[in-house]
Amino acid sequence: MLTDYHLHLRPDGSDTTPEEFFTAANVERYLDAARGAGVEELGVSEHVYRFHQALDVWRHPFWVEQATDDLDAYCEFVRSTPLRLGVEADFIPGAEDRIRNLLEERDFDYVVGSVHFVGDVAVDHPDYDAWGTGGDPDRVWRAFFGFMAEAARSGLFDILAHPDLVKVWGADRPRPERDPRFYYEPLVEAIAESGIAVEVSTAGLRKPVGELYPSRAFAEMCVEAGASFALSSDAHAPEHVGYEYGRAVELLEELGVGEISVFESRQRRLEPLG
Ligand SMILES: [Zn+2]
Ligand SMILES: [Zn+2]
């Protein structure tokens, strides 16, 4: 079985409206693309910060600018389609209770947990660049993987998104000199303890880094730690559904992973991969 759980019906940017993208016709485009890519199960996970309810969780200027939609209208719309209902929720340290309330009040099939921001700066947003203020790469990487470990341990999420997103810029940002496994280690430990599913995402192939998330070394450590995996493209347009899935499946098969996580009503089961 192949699944694609981390996708967005609406592209990033402020010049789009829910009326334009949360439509049956747009969902049909994603379902068509999924059929073409051999993906049996599709779920949508819009960014939580696009909904005004997220401002109860965090009021970063980026969120204030982005939070225009209604989360319940989104849930209702997705429930009227064949898509699984998910959401991509950022982990904000100190806001765990508020995040939990927001998530538990709704009947998601799964929640994708992300770290984009480390404090007030982001690892993947040039306007709030984590490296912009002379941030040294060792500090940025430690902070990112530390936040990710906390996210895994929080128990708030079912799937840990783009586990090594901090590499997104590739050669365009300085990288620490140490072996990256030094940074992965605390996160892999948290993954093993929490049992959260690790996302293998082909989105990194479309970014400057040009690699899958996570790296092979990270995936190997997860396999050794007994982690389970989920598959996604992080599509922001129909043509991204199942994008380069051959690469993701090949990595998992090479590491001896034969099953992927499937979610319904926040319950996980494992299905044969492929
Ligand atoms: Zn993300
Ligand atoms: Zn995403």
PDB file of C-alpha atoms and ligand atoms in Angstrom:
ATOM      1  CA  MET A   1       0.000   0.000   0.000  1.00  0.00           C
ATOM      2  CA  LEU A   2       1.069   3.584  -0.662  1.00  0.00           C
ATOM      3  CA  THR A   3      -0.316   6.587   1.204  1.00  0.00           C
ATOM      4  CA  ASP A   4       0.168  10.327   0.956  1.00  0.00           C
ATOM      5  CA  TYR A   5      -0.874  12.001   4.173  1.00  0.00           C
ATOM      6  CA  HIS A   6       0.984  15.245   4.207  1.00  0.00           C
ATOM      7  CA  LEU A   7      -0.512  17.430   1.550  1.00  0.00           C
ATOM      8  CA  HIS A   8      -1.915  20.896   1.159  1.00  0.00           C
ATOM      9  CA  LEU A   9      -4.876  21.714  -1.075  1.00  0.00           C
ATOM     10  CA  ARG A  10      -3.914  25.340  -1.026  1.00  0.00           C
ATOM     11  CA  PRO A  11      -0.489  26.662  -2.080  1.00  0.00           C
ATOM     12  CA  ASP A  12       1.561  28.724   0.392  1.00  0.00           C
ATOM     13  CA  GLY A  13       1.239  32.474   0.108  1.00  0.00           C
ATOM     14  CA  SER A  14      -1.254  35.096   1.128  1.00  0.00           C
ATOM     15  CA  ASP A  15      -2.831  35.596  -2.294  1.00  0.00           C
ATOM     16  CA  THR A  16      -4.981  32.453  -2.154  1.00  0.00           C
ATOM     17  CA  THR A  17      -8.430  31.928  -0.647  1.00  0.00           C
ATOM     18  CA  PRO A  18     -10.055  28.814   0.812  1.00  0.00           C
ATOM     19  CA  GLU A  19     -13.007  29.303  -1.569  1.00  0.00           C
ATOM     20  CA  GLU A  20     -10.635  28.807  -4.463  1.00  0.00           C
ATOM     21  CA  PHE A  21      -8.896  25.638  -3.228  1.00  0.00           C
ATOM     22  CA  PHE A  22     -11.190  23.856  -0.751  1.00  0.00           C
ATOM     23  CA  THR A  23     -13.470  22.694  -3.537  1.00  0.00           C
ATOM     24  CA  ALA A  24     -14.666  19.288  -4.739  1.00  0.00           C
ATOM     25  CA  ALA A  25     -13.064  19.991  -8.139  1.00  0.00           C
ATOM     26  CA  ASN A  26      -9.657  20.626  -6.571  1.00  0.00           C
ATOM     27  CA  VAL A  27      -9.915  17.475  -4.429  1.00  0.00           C
ATOM     28  CA  GLU A  28     -10.752  15.549  -7.596  1.00  0.00           C
ATOM     29  CA  ARG A  29      -7.502  16.809  -9.165  1.00  0.00           C
ATOM     30  CA  TYR A  30      -5.542  15.433  -6.188  1.00  0.00           C
ATOM     31  CA  LEU A  31      -7.424  12.116  -6.297  1.00  0.00           C
ATOM     32  CA  ASP A  32      -6.746  11.810 -10.037  1.00  0.00           C
ATOM     33  CA  ALA A  33      -3.052  12.453  -9.439  1.00  0.00           C
ATOM     34  CA  ALA A  34      -3.055   9.847  -6.651  1.00  0.00           C
ATOM     35  CA  ARG A  35      -4.599   7.243  -8.934  1.00  0.00           C
ATOM     36  CA  GLY A  36      -1.941   8.058 -11.524  1.00  0.00           C
ATOM     37  CA  ALA A  37       0.818   7.629  -8.934  1.00  0.00           C
ATOM     38  CA  GLY A  38      -0.615   4.397  -7.495  1.00  0.00           C
ATOM     39  CA  VAL A  39      -1.335   6.031  -4.118  1.00  0.00           C
ATOM     40  CA  GLU A  40      -4.354   4.333  -2.514  1.00  0.00           C
ATOM     41  CA  GLU A  41      -4.946   6.529   0.472  1.00  0.00           C
ATOM     42  CA  LEU A  42      -4.805  10.287   0.509  1.00  0.00           C
ATOM     43  CA  GLY A  43      -5.125  12.679   3.415  1.00  0.00           C
ATOM     44  CA  VAL A  44      -4.906  16.442   3.677  1.00  0.00           C
ATOM     45  CA  SER A  45      -2.993  18.281   6.394  1.00  0.00           C
ATOM     46  CA  GLU A  46      -3.256  22.042   6.019  1.00  0.00           C
ATOM     47  CA  HIS A  47      -0.983  24.218   8.134  1.00  0.00           C
ATOM     48  CA  VAL A  48      -2.627  24.939  11.465  1.00  0.00           C
ATOM     49  CA  TYR A  49      -1.373  28.530  11.320  1.00  0.00           C
ATOM     50  CA  ARG A  50      -3.680  29.306   8.407  1.00  0.00           C
ATOM     51  CA  PHE A  51      -6.632  29.080  10.803  1.00  0.00           C
ATOM     52  CA  HIS A  52      -7.603  31.858  13.191  1.00  0.00           C
ATOM     53  CA  GLN A  53      -7.995  29.306  16.006  1.00  0.00           C
ATOM     54  CA  ALA A  54      -4.180  28.898  15.937  1.00  0.00           C
ATOM     55  CA  LEU A  55      -3.786  32.403  17.345  1.00  0.00           C
ATOM     56  CA  ASP A  56      -4.881  30.970  20.704  1.00  0.00           C
ATOM     57  CA  VAL A  57      -1.698  28.854  20.501  1.00  0.00           C
ATOM     58  CA  TRP A  58       0.871  31.370  19.257  1.00  0.00           C
ATOM     59  CA  ARG A  59       0.880  34.943  17.986  1.00  0.00           C
ATOM     60  CA  HIS A  60       4.060  35.115  15.940  1.00  0.00           C
ATOM     61  CA  PRO A  61       3.745  37.894  13.309  1.00  0.00           C
ATOM     62  CA  PHE A  62       3.845  35.268  10.520  1.00  0.00           C
ATOM     63  CA  TRP A  63       0.930  33.408  12.086  1.00  0.00           C
ATOM     64  CA  VAL A  64      -1.020  36.639  12.625  1.00  0.00           C
ATOM     65  CA  GLU A  65      -0.583  37.422   8.928  1.00  0.00           C
ATOM     66  CA  GLN A  66      -1.525  33.880   7.797  1.00  0.00           C
ATOM     67  CA  ALA A  67      -4.410  33.016  10.144  1.00  0.00           C
ATOM     68  CA  THR A  68      -7.394  33.871   7.987  1.00  0.00           C
ATOM     69  CA  ASP A  69      -9.375  30.606   7.645  1.00  0.00           C
ATOM     70  CA  ASP A  70     -11.756  28.775   9.940  1.00  0.00           C
ATOM     71  CA  LEU A  71     -10.524  25.388  11.153  1.00  0.00           C
ATOM     72  CA  ASP A  72     -13.983  23.914  11.650  1.00  0.00           C
ATOM     73  CA  ALA A  73     -15.090  24.882   8.141  1.00  0.00           C
ATOM     74  CA  TYR A  74     -11.954  23.137   6.833  1.00  0.00           C
ATOM     75  CA  CYS A  75     -12.711  19.968   8.844  1.00  0.00           C
ATOM     76  CA  GLU A  76     -16.293  19.977   7.628  1.00  0.00           C
ATOM     77  CA  PHE A  77     -15.186  20.402   4.034  1.00  0.00           C
ATOM     78  CA  VAL A  78     -12.605  17.588   4.198  1.00  0.00           C
ATOM     79  CA  ARG A  79     -15.203  15.283   5.785  1.00  0.00           C
ATOM     80  CA  SER A  80     -17.408  15.830   2.718  1.00  0.00           C
ATOM     81  CA  THR A  81     -14.638  14.354   0.510  1.00  0.00           C
ATOM     82  CA  PRO A  82     -12.947  10.909   0.354  1.00  0.00           C
ATOM     83  CA  LEU A  83      -9.781  12.402   1.905  1.00  0.00           C
ATOM     84  CA  ARG A  84      -8.529  11.481   5.365  1.00  0.00           C
ATOM     85  CA  LEU A  85      -8.674  14.474   7.686  1.00  0.00           C
ATOM     86  CA  GLY A  86      -5.351  15.634   9.038  1.00  0.00           C
ATOM     87  CA  VAL A  87      -3.645  18.854  10.016  1.00  0.00           C
ATOM     88  CA  GLU A  88      -0.001  19.932  10.112  1.00  0.00           C
ATOM     89  CA  ALA A  89       0.480  21.415  13.571  1.00  0.00           C
ATOM     90  CA  ASP A  90       3.644  23.207  14.651  1.00  0.00           C
ATOM     91  CA  PHE A  91       5.195  22.293  17.954  1.00  0.00           C
ATOM     92  CA  ILE A  92       5.474  25.426  20.093  1.00  0.00           C
ATOM     93  CA  PRO A  93       7.255  24.731  23.399  1.00  0.00           C
ATOM     94  CA  GLY A  94       5.213  25.969  26.351  1.00  0.00           C
ATOM     95  CA  ALA A  95       1.963  25.883  24.366  1.00  0.00           C
ATOM     96  CA  GLU A  96       1.405  22.117  24.662  1.00  0.00           C
ATOM     97  CA  ASP A  97      -1.914  22.416  26.514  1.00  0.00           C
ATOM     98  CA  ARG A  98      -3.295  24.923  24.033  1.00  0.00           C
ATOM     99  CA  ILE A  99      -2.217  22.753  21.094  1.00  0.00           C
ATOM    100  CA  ARG A 100      -3.777  19.685  22.731  1.00  0.00           C
ATOM    101  CA  ASN A 101      -7.087  21.498  23.233  1.00  0.00           C
ATOM    102  CA  LEU A 102      -7.203  22.663  19.641  1.00  0.00           C
ATOM    103  CA  LEU A 103      -6.462  19.143  18.342  1.00  0.00           C
ATOM    104  CA  GLU A 104      -8.695  17.191  20.704  1.00  0.00           C
ATOM    105  CA  GLU A 105     -11.741  19.316  19.941  1.00  0.00           C
ATOM    106  CA  ARG A 106     -11.715  17.970  16.374  1.00  0.00           C
ATOM    107  CA  ASP A 107     -11.986  14.454  14.918  1.00  0.00           C
ATOM    108  CA  PHE A 108      -8.748  14.272  12.959  1.00  0.00           C
ATOM    109  CA  ASP A 109      -7.605  10.965  11.488  1.00  0.00           C
ATOM    110  CA  TYR A 110      -4.037  11.971  12.242  1.00  0.00           C
ATOM    111  CA  VAL A 111      -1.924  14.969  13.187  1.00  0.00           C
ATOM    112  CA  VAL A 112       1.360  15.737  11.476  1.00  0.00           C
ATOM    113  CA  GLY A 113       3.730  17.477  13.899  1.00  0.00           C
ATOM    114  CA  SER A 114       6.262  19.964  12.532  1.00  0.00           C
ATOM    115  CA  VAL A 115       9.020  22.263  13.615  1.00  0.00           C
ATOM    116  CA  HIS A 116       9.504  25.213  11.279  1.00  0.00           C
ATOM    117  CA  PHE A 117      10.366  27.824  13.911  1.00  0.00           C
ATOM    118  CA  VAL A 118      13.055  27.570  16.569  1.00  0.00           C
ATOM    119  CA  GLY A 119      12.069  30.425  18.848  1.00  0.00           C
ATOM    120  CA  ASP A 120      11.035  33.402  16.739  1.00  0.00           C
ATOM    121  CA  VAL A 121      13.170  32.422  13.749  1.00  0.00           C
ATOM    122  CA  ALA A 122      12.488  29.783  11.119  1.00  0.00           C
ATOM    123  CA  VAL A 123      14.673  27.145   9.509  1.00  0.00           C
ATOM    124  CA  ASP A 124      12.749  27.292   6.210  1.00  0.00           C
ATOM    125  CA  HIS A 125      11.429  30.853   5.886  1.00  0.00           C
ATOM    126  CA  PRO A 126      13.773  33.504   4.451  1.00  0.00           C
ATOM    127  CA  ASP A 127      11.890  36.407   6.102  1.00  0.00           C
ATOM    128  CA  TYR A 128      12.550  34.995   9.590  1.00  0.00           C
ATOM    129  CA  ASP A 129      15.825  33.263   8.813  1.00  0.00           C
ATOM    130  CA  ALA A 130      17.401  31.309  11.664  1.00  0.00           C
ATOM    131  CA  TRP A 131      20.846  31.931  10.192  1.00  0.00           C
ATOM    132  CA  GLY A 132      20.135  35.613   9.417  1.00  0.00           C
ATOM    133  CA  THR A 133      21.314  37.083  12.700  1.00  0.00           C
ATOM    134  CA  GLY A 134      24.702  35.370  12.484  1.00  0.00           C
ATOM    135  CA  GLY A 135      23.124  32.256  14.007  1.00  0.00           C
ATOM    136  CA  ASP A 136      25.895  29.669  14.117  1.00  0.00           C
ATOM    137  CA  PRO A 137      24.989  26.401  12.401  1.00  0.00           C
ATOM    138  CA  ASP A 138      25.764  24.273  15.447  1.00  0.00           C
ATOM    139  CA  ARG A 139      23.253  26.283  17.507  1.00  0.00           C
ATOM    140  CA  VAL A 140      20.592  26.165  14.761  1.00  0.00           C
ATOM    141  CA  TRP A 141      20.906  22.379  14.272  1.00  0.00           C
ATOM    142  CA  ARG A 142      20.927  21.648  17.998  1.00  0.00           C
ATOM    143  CA  ALA A 143      17.884  23.849  18.534  1.00  0.00           C
ATOM    144  CA  PHE A 144      16.013  22.285  15.643  1.00  0.00           C
ATOM    145  CA  PHE A 145      16.607  18.667  16.659  1.00  0.00           C
ATOM    146  CA  GLY A 146      16.003  19.550  20.316  1.00  0.00           C
ATOM    147  CA  PHE A 147      12.594  21.031  19.449  1.00  0.00           C
ATOM    148  CA  MET A 148      11.830  17.982  17.305  1.00  0.00           C
ATOM    149  CA  ALA A 149      12.674  15.656  20.201  1.00  0.00           C
ATOM    150  CA  GLU A 150      10.333  17.633  22.454  1.00  0.00           C
ATOM    151  CA  ALA A 151       7.660  17.458  19.751  1.00  0.00           C
ATOM    152  CA  ALA A 152       8.011  13.666  19.556  1.00  0.00           C
ATOM    153  CA  ARG A 153       7.838  13.301  23.334  1.00  0.00           C
ATOM    154  CA  SER A 154       4.874  15.665  23.712  1.00  0.00           C
ATOM    155  CA  GLY A 155       2.473  12.952  22.572  1.00  0.00           C
ATOM    156  CA  LEU A 156       0.556  15.594  20.590  1.00  0.00           C
ATOM    157  CA  PHE A 157       1.292  14.181  17.152  1.00  0.00           C
ATOM    158  CA  ASP A 158       0.977  10.929  15.189  1.00  0.00           C
ATOM    159  CA  ILE A 159       3.557  11.628  12.474  1.00  0.00           C
ATOM    160  CA  LEU A 160       6.767  13.629  12.741  1.00  0.00           C
ATOM    161  CA  ALA A 161       7.054  15.720   9.569  1.00  0.00           C
ATOM    162  CA  HIS A 162      10.197  16.361   7.519  1.00  0.00           C
ATOM    163  CA  PRO A 163      12.454  15.123  10.337  1.00  0.00           C
ATOM    164  CA  ASP A 164      15.600  16.923   9.156  1.00  0.00           C
ATOM    165  CA  LEU A 165      13.999  20.028   7.619  1.00  0.00           C
ATOM    166  CA  VAL A 166      16.903  22.114   8.958  1.00  0.00           C
ATOM    167  CA  LYS A 167      18.916  20.999   5.896  1.00  0.00           C
ATOM    168  CA  VAL A 168      16.334  22.472   3.461  1.00  0.00           C
ATOM    169  CA  TRP A 169      18.632  25.188   2.051  1.00  0.00           C
ATOM    170  CA  GLY A 170      21.441  22.784   1.178  1.00  0.00           C
ATOM    171  CA  ALA A 171      24.630  24.658   0.317  1.00  0.00           C
ATOM    172  CA  ASP A 172      22.825  28.031   0.640  1.00  0.00           C
ATOM    173  CA  ARG A 173      23.259  28.004   4.450  1.00  0.00           C
ATOM    174  CA  PRO A 174      26.223  26.979   6.595  1.00  0.00           C
ATOM    175  CA  ARG A 175      26.094  23.438   7.991  1.00  0.00           C
ATOM    176  CA  PRO A 176      27.751  22.320  11.188  1.00  0.00           C
ATOM    177  CA  GLU A 177      31.052  20.500  10.778  1.00  0.00           C
ATOM    178  CA  ARG A 178      30.286  17.582  13.074  1.00  0.00           C
ATOM    179  CA  ASP A 179      28.859  14.302  11.898  1.00  0.00           C
ATOM    180  CA  PRO A 180      25.092  14.981  11.579  1.00  0.00           C
ATOM    181  CA  ARG A 181      24.383  11.817  13.594  1.00  0.00           C
ATOM    182  CA  PHE A 182      25.461  13.786  16.660  1.00  0.00           C
ATOM    183  CA  TYR A 183      22.395  16.006  16.151  1.00  0.00           C
ATOM    184  CA  TYR A 184      20.045  13.167  15.178  1.00  0.00           C
ATOM    185  CA  GLU A 185      20.801  11.101  18.276  1.00  0.00           C
ATOM    186  CA  PRO A 186      18.523  12.850  20.856  1.00  0.00           C
ATOM    187  CA  LEU A 187      15.674  12.943  18.361  1.00  0.00           C
ATOM    188  CA  VAL A 188      15.983   9.271  17.445  1.00  0.00           C
ATOM    189  CA  GLU A 189      15.904   8.443  21.155  1.00  0.00           C
ATOM    190  CA  ALA A 190      12.699  10.476  21.557  1.00  0.00           C
ATOM    191  CA  ILE A 191      11.186   8.755  18.517  1.00  0.00           C
ATOM    192  CA  ALA A 192      11.970   5.330  19.975  1.00  0.00           C
ATOM    193  CA  GLU A 193      10.481   6.240  23.357  1.00  0.00           C
ATOM    194  CA  SER A 194       7.350   7.873  21.996  1.00  0.00           C
ATOM    195  CA  GLY A 195       6.572   5.494  19.122  1.00  0.00           C
ATOM    196  CA  ILE A 196       5.698   8.422  16.829  1.00  0.00           C
ATOM    197  CA  ALA A 197       5.768   7.572  13.097  1.00  0.00           C
ATOM    198  CA  VAL A 198       8.650   9.114  11.149  1.00  0.00           C
ATOM    199  CA  GLU A 199       7.713  10.790   7.903  1.00  0.00           C
ATOM    200  CA  VAL A 200       9.661   9.941   4.773  1.00  0.00           C
ATOM    201  CA  SER A 201       8.949  12.951   2.580  1.00  0.00           C
ATOM    202  CA  THR A 202       9.881  13.520  -1.025  1.00  0.00           C
ATOM    203  CA  ALA A 203       9.419  17.305  -0.608  1.00  0.00           C
ATOM    204  CA  GLY A 204      13.143  17.731   0.043  1.00  0.00           C
ATOM    205  CA  LEU A 205      13.786  16.626  -3.536  1.00  0.00           C
ATOM    206  CA  ARG A 206      11.958  19.774  -4.703  1.00  0.00           C
ATOM    207  CA  LYS A 207      13.945  22.062  -2.363  1.00  0.00           C
ATOM    208  CA  PRO A 208      17.498  23.477  -2.694  1.00  0.00           C
ATOM    209  CA  VAL A 209      18.903  20.513  -0.709  1.00  0.00           C
ATOM    210  CA  GLY A 210      17.593  18.071  -3.342  1.00  0.00           C
ATOM    211  CA  GLU A 211      17.359  15.119  -0.911  1.00  0.00           C
ATOM    212  CA  LEU A 212      14.661  13.087   0.744  1.00  0.00           C
ATOM    213  CA  TYR A 213      13.668  13.934   4.304  1.00  0.00           C
ATOM    214  CA  PRO A 214      15.150  12.305   6.311  1.00  0.00           C
ATOM    215  CA  SER A 215      18.714  11.550   5.235  1.00  0.00           C
ATOM    216  CA  ARG A 216      19.709   7.919   4.822  1.00  0.00           C
ATOM    217  CA  ALA A 217      21.823   8.049   8.016  1.00  0.00           C
ATOM    218  CA  PHE A 218      18.831   9.359   9.983  1.00  0.00           C
ATOM    219  CA  ALA A 219      16.521   6.706   8.514  1.00  0.00           C
ATOM    220  CA  GLU A 220      19.060   3.986   9.373  1.00  0.00           C
ATOM    221  CA  MET A 221      19.181   5.143  12.991  1.00  0.00           C
ATOM    222  CA  CYS A 222      15.363   5.126  13.117  1.00  0.00           C
ATOM    223  CA  VAL A 223      15.241   1.580  11.758  1.00  0.00           C
ATOM    224  CA  GLU A 224      17.767   0.442  14.379  1.00  0.00           C
ATOM    225  CA  ALA A 225      15.615   2.106  17.036  1.00  0.00           C
ATOM    226  CA  GLY A 226      12.542   0.196  15.829  1.00  0.00           C
ATOM    227  CA  ALA A 227      10.633   3.228  14.505  1.00  0.00           C
ATOM    228  CA  SER A 228       7.742   3.016  12.081  1.00  0.00           C
ATOM    229  CA  PHE A 229       7.385   5.227   9.043  1.00  0.00           C
ATOM    230  CA  ALA A 230       4.763   7.204   7.127  1.00  0.00           C
ATOM    231  CA  LEU A 231       5.014   8.332   3.516  1.00  0.00           C
ATOM    232  CA  SER A 232       4.290  11.738   2.063  1.00  0.00           C
ATOM    233  CA  SER A 233       5.000  14.203  -0.684  1.00  0.00           C
ATOM    234  CA  ASP A 234       4.077  17.415   1.218  1.00  0.00           C
ATOM    235  CA  ALA A 235       2.272  18.328  -2.012  1.00  0.00           C
ATOM    236  CA  HIS A 236       1.176  21.927  -2.432  1.00  0.00           C
ATOM    237  CA  ALA A 237      -0.298  21.186  -5.893  1.00  0.00           C
ATOM    238  CA  PRO A 238      -1.888  18.087  -7.481  1.00  0.00           C
ATOM    239  CA  GLU A 239       1.191  17.322  -9.582  1.00  0.00           C
ATOM    240  CA  HIS A 240       3.203  16.782  -6.382  1.00  0.00           C
ATOM    241  CA  VAL A 241       1.030  13.894  -5.127  1.00  0.00           C
ATOM    242  CA  GLY A 242       3.199  10.778  -4.868  1.00  0.00           C
ATOM    243  CA  TYR A 243       6.081  12.872  -6.223  1.00  0.00           C
ATOM    244  CA  GLU A 244       9.206  10.696  -6.755  1.00  0.00           C
ATOM    245  CA  TYR A 245       7.764   8.002  -4.504  1.00  0.00           C
ATOM    246  CA  GLY A 246      10.053   5.460  -6.146  1.00  0.00           C
ATOM    247  CA  ARG A 247      12.964   7.110  -4.322  1.00  0.00           C
ATOM    248  CA  ALA A 248      11.260   6.923  -0.922  1.00  0.00           C
ATOM    249  CA  VAL A 249      10.124   3.320  -1.365  1.00  0.00           C
ATOM    250  CA  GLU A 250      13.592   2.329  -2.553  1.00  0.00           C
ATOM    251  CA  LEU A 251      15.220   3.836   0.559  1.00  0.00           C
ATOM    252  CA  LEU A 252      12.791   2.056   2.879  1.00  0.00           C
ATOM    253  CA  GLU A 253      13.195  -1.255   1.072  1.00  0.00           C
ATOM    254  CA  GLU A 254      16.984  -0.979   1.182  1.00  0.00           C
ATOM    255  CA  LEU A 255      16.745  -0.509   4.936  1.00  0.00           C
ATOM    256  CA  GLY A 256      14.520  -3.563   5.254  1.00  0.00           C
ATOM    257  CA  VAL A 257      11.335  -1.622   6.066  1.00  0.00           C
ATOM    258  CA  GLY A 258       8.364  -3.563   4.709  1.00  0.00           C
ATOM    259  CA  GLU A 259       5.440  -1.715   6.321  1.00  0.00           C
ATOM    260  CA  ILE A 260       4.048   1.782   6.501  1.00  0.00           C
ATOM    261  CA  SER A 261       1.726   3.512   8.956  1.00  0.00           C
ATOM    262  CA  VAL A 262      -1.939   3.986   8.073  1.00  0.00           C
ATOM    263  CA  PHE A 263      -4.160   6.181  10.230  1.00  0.00           C
ATOM    264  CA  GLU A 264      -7.828   6.474  11.016  1.00  0.00           C
ATOM    265  CA  SER A 265      -9.356   8.306  14.008  1.00  0.00           C
ATOM    266  CA  ARG A 266      -5.824   8.757  15.346  1.00  0.00           C
ATOM    267  CA  GLN A 267      -5.260   4.993  15.492  1.00  0.00           C
ATOM    268  CA  ARG A 268      -2.303   3.557  13.659  1.00  0.00           C
ATOM    269  CA  ARG A 269      -2.015   0.260  11.914  1.00  0.00           C
ATOM    270  CA  LEU A 270       0.772  -1.051   9.717  1.00  0.00           C
ATOM    271  CA  GLU A 271       0.225  -2.135   6.132  1.00  0.00           C
ATOM    272  CA  PRO A 272       2.651  -3.766   3.694  1.00  0.00           C
ATOM    273  CA  LEU A 273       4.604  -1.115   1.802  1.00  0.00           C
ATOM    274  CA  GLY A 274       4.467  -0.863  -1.994  1.00  0.00           C
TER     275      GLY A 274
HETATM  276 ZN    ZN B   1       5.998  21.631   7.057  1.00  0.00          ZN
HETATM  277 ZN    ZN B   2       3.461  20.689   4.842  1.00  0.00          ZN
END
